[in-house]
CSV table of C-alpha atoms in Angstrom, one decimal:
chain,number,residue,atom,x,y,z
A,1,UNK,CA,44.4,2.2,-31.7
A,2,UNK,CA,43.1,4.1,-34.7
A,3,UNK,CA,40.8,7.0,-34.7
A,4,UNK,CA,38.1,4.7,-36.2
A,5,UNK,CA,38.3,2.2,-33.3
A,6,UNK,CA,35.5,3.7,-31.2
A,7,UNK,CA,33.3,3.6,-34.2
A,8,UNK,CA,34.2,0.0,-35.1
A,9,UNK,CA,33.7,-1.1,-31.5
A,10,UNK,CA,30.2,0.4,-31.6
A,11,UNK,CA,29.2,-1.8,-34.6
A,12,UNK,CA,27.4,-5.1,-34.0
A,13,UNK,CA,30.0,-7.7,-33.2
A,14,UNK,CA,28.0,-10.7,-34.5
A,15,UNK,CA,29.6,-12.4,-37.5
A,16,UNK,CA,28.2,-11.7,-40.9
A,17,UNK,CA,27.1,-8.5,-42.6
A,18,UNK,CA,23.4,-8.7,-41.9
A,19,UNK,CA,23.6,-7.1,-38.4
A,20,UNK,CA,25.7,-4.3,-39.8
A,21,UNK,CA,23.2,-3.8,-42.6
A,22,UNK,CA,20.4,-3.7,-40.1
A,23,UNK,CA,22.2,-0.9,-38.3
A,24,UNK,CA,22.9,1.0,-41.5
A,25,UNK,CA,19.2,0.8,-42.6
A,26,UNK,CA,18.1,1.8,-39.1
A,27,UNK,CA,20.4,4.8,-39.2
A,28,UNK,CA,19.1,5.8,-42.6
A,29,UNK,CA,15.5,5.5,-41.3
A,30,UNK,CA,16.4,7.7,-38.4
A,31,UNK,CA,17.6,10.4,-40.8
A,32,UNK,CA,14.4,9.9,-42.9
A,33,UNK,CA,12.4,10.4,-39.7
A,34,UNK,CA,14.0,13.7,-39.0
A,35,UNK,CA,13.5,14.8,-42.6
A,36,UNK,CA,9.8,13.9,-42.4
A,37,UNK,CA,9.4,16.0,-39.3
A,38,UNK,CA,11.4,18.9,-40.8
A,39,UNK,CA,10.0,19.3,-44.4
A,40,UNK,CA,7.6,17.9,-46.9
A,41,UNK,CA,10.0,18.2,-49.8
A,42,UNK,CA,11.3,14.7,-49.9
A,43,UNK,CA,8.1,13.1,-48.8
A,44,UNK,CA,6.3,14.7,-51.8
A,45,UNK,CA,8.9,13.1,-54.0
A,46,UNK,CA,7.6,9.7,-53.0
A,47,UNK,CA,3.9,10.4,-53.6
A,48,UNK,CA,4.0,12.0,-57.1
A,49,UNK,CA,0.7,10.4,-58.2
A,50,UNK,CA,-1.3,12.9,-56.2
A,51,UNK,CA,-1.3,16.7,-56.0
A,52,UNK,CA,1.5,18.0,-53.7
A,53,UNK,CA,-1.1,19.5,-51.4
A,54,UNK,CA,-2.3,16.0,-50.7
A,55,UNK,CA,0.9,15.2,-48.9
A,56,UNK,CA,0.3,17.0,-45.6
A,57,UNK,CA,2.3,17.7,-42.5
A,58,UNK,CA,0.1,15.3,-40.6
A,59,UNK,CA,0.8,12.5,-43.2
A,60,UNK,CA,4.5,13.2,-43.0
A,61,UNK,CA,4.5,13.1,-39.2
A,62,UNK,CA,2.6,9.8,-39.3
A,63,UNK,CA,5.1,8.4,-41.8
A,64,UNK,CA,7.9,9.7,-39.5
A,65,UNK,CA,6.4,7.8,-36.6
A,66,UNK,CA,6.3,4.6,-38.6
A,67,UNK,CA,9.8,5.1,-39.9
A,68,UNK,CA,11.2,5.7,-36.4
A,69,UNK,CA,9.4,2.6,-35.1
A,70,UNK,CA,11.0,0.5,-37.9
A,71,UNK,CA,14.4,2.2,-37.2
A,72,UNK,CA,14.2,1.2,-33.5
A,73,UNK,CA,13.2,-2.4,-34.4
A,74,UNK,CA,16.0,-2.7,-37.0
A,75,UNK,CA,18.5,-1.1,-34.7
A,76,UNK,CA,17.6,-3.5,-31.9
A,77,UNK,CA,17.8,-6.4,-34.4
A,78,UNK,CA,21.3,-5.3,-35.4
A,79,UNK,CA,22.5,-6.1,-31.8
A,80,UNK,CA,20.1,-9.0,-31.1
A,81,UNK,CA,20.1,-10.8,-34.4
A,82,UNK,CA,20.1,-14.2,-32.8
A,83,UNK,CA,16.8,-13.6,-31.0
A,84,UNK,CA,14.0,-15.3,-33.0
A,85,UNK,CA,11.4,-12.8,-31.8
A,86,UNK,CA,13.5,-9.8,-32.7
A,87,UNK,CA,14.6,-11.3,-36.0
A,88,UNK,CA,10.9,-12.0,-36.9
A,89,UNK,CA,9.7,-8.6,-36.0
A,90,UNK,CA,12.5,-6.9,-38.0
A,91,UNK,CA,11.7,-9.2,-41.0
A,92,UNK,CA,8.1,-8.0,-40.7
A,93,UNK,CA,9.1,-4.4,-40.8
A,94,UNK,CA,10.6,-5.0,-44.3
A,95,UNK,CA,7.5,-6.9,-45.4
A,96,UNK,CA,5.3,-4.0,-44.2
A,97,UNK,CA,7.5,-1.5,-46.0
A,98,UNK,CA,7.4,-3.6,-49.2
A,99,UNK,CA,3.6,-3.9,-48.9
A,100,UNK,CA,3.2,-0.1,-48.4
A,101,UNK,CA,5.2,1.0,-51.3
A,102,UNK,CA,3.8,-1.7,-53.6
A,103,UNK,CA,0.3,-0.8,-52.7
A,104,UNK,CA,1.0,2.9,-53.3
A,105,UNK,CA,2.4,2.1,-56.7
A,106,UNK,CA,-0.1,-0.5,-58.0
A,107,UNK,CA,-3.3,-0.2,-55.9
A,108,UNK,CA,-3.7,3.4,-54.8
A,109,UNK,CA,-1.4,4.8,-57.6
A,110,UNK,CA,-0.2,7.6,-55.3
A,111,UNK,CA,3.4,6.9,-56.2
A,112,UNK,CA,5.2,6.5,-59.5
A,113,UNK,CA,8.3,4.6,-60.5
A,114,UNK,CA,11.2,6.9,-59.4
A,115,UNK,CA,14.3,6.7,-57.3
A,116,UNK,CA,12.5,7.8,-54.0
A,117,UNK,CA,10.1,4.9,-54.4
A,118,UNK,CA,12.4,2.3,-55.9
A,119,UNK,CA,15.0,2.8,-53.2
A,120,UNK,CA,12.9,1.5,-50.3
A,121,UNK,CA,11.4,-1.2,-52.5
A,122,UNK,CA,14.8,-2.5,-53.4
A,123,UNK,CA,16.0,-2.3,-49.8
A,124,UNK,CA,12.9,-4.0,-48.4
A,125,UNK,CA,12.9,-6.7,-51.1
A,126,UNK,CA,16.6,-7.5,-50.9
A,127,UNK,CA,16.6,-7.5,-47.1
A,128,UNK,CA,13.6,-9.8,-47.0
A,129,UNK,CA,15.3,-12.3,-49.3
A,130,UNK,CA,18.5,-11.9,-47.4
A,131,UNK,CA,16.9,-12.4,-44.0
A,132,UNK,CA,14.9,-15.4,-45.2
A,133,UNK,CA,18.0,-17.0,-46.6
A,134,UNK,CA,20.0,-16.4,-43.4
A,135,UNK,CA,17.3,-17.3,-41.0
A,136,UNK,CA,18.8,-20.6,-39.8
A,137,UNK,CA,22.3,-19.1,-39.6
A,138,UNK,CA,21.2,-16.3,-37.2
A,139,UNK,CA,18.2,-17.9,-35.4
A,140,UNK,CA,19.4,-21.1,-33.9
A,141,UNK,CA,16.1,-22.2,-32.4
């Protein structure tokens, strides 16, 4: 038994990479939640189309609550990927994230093209496509 074995045993055991990806994204969302509660620094890097004072602690905490909610759903999906309801809800979290960042860029213009905005857009878009392509494989209705 290697020293990594407990870590490997805790990963989703379902075949394929999508469950592990869901867990990875959920973990990153958890850290982003903590960051949103702790400081405005990184949140302000997202919303560069408005004065920094417009990104408030209240807005960051609200964003943290949404991010934690999506982390829980995606983490749950990592271990319950064959459940149609869980899969669908997780898929919608990525759709909502994509819609949020797209609207901030193109409609509200509170964000600009930069790494902090492009990163969640790439993750949400790629994961949406991946989940739609793999739907029949994981959800055997």
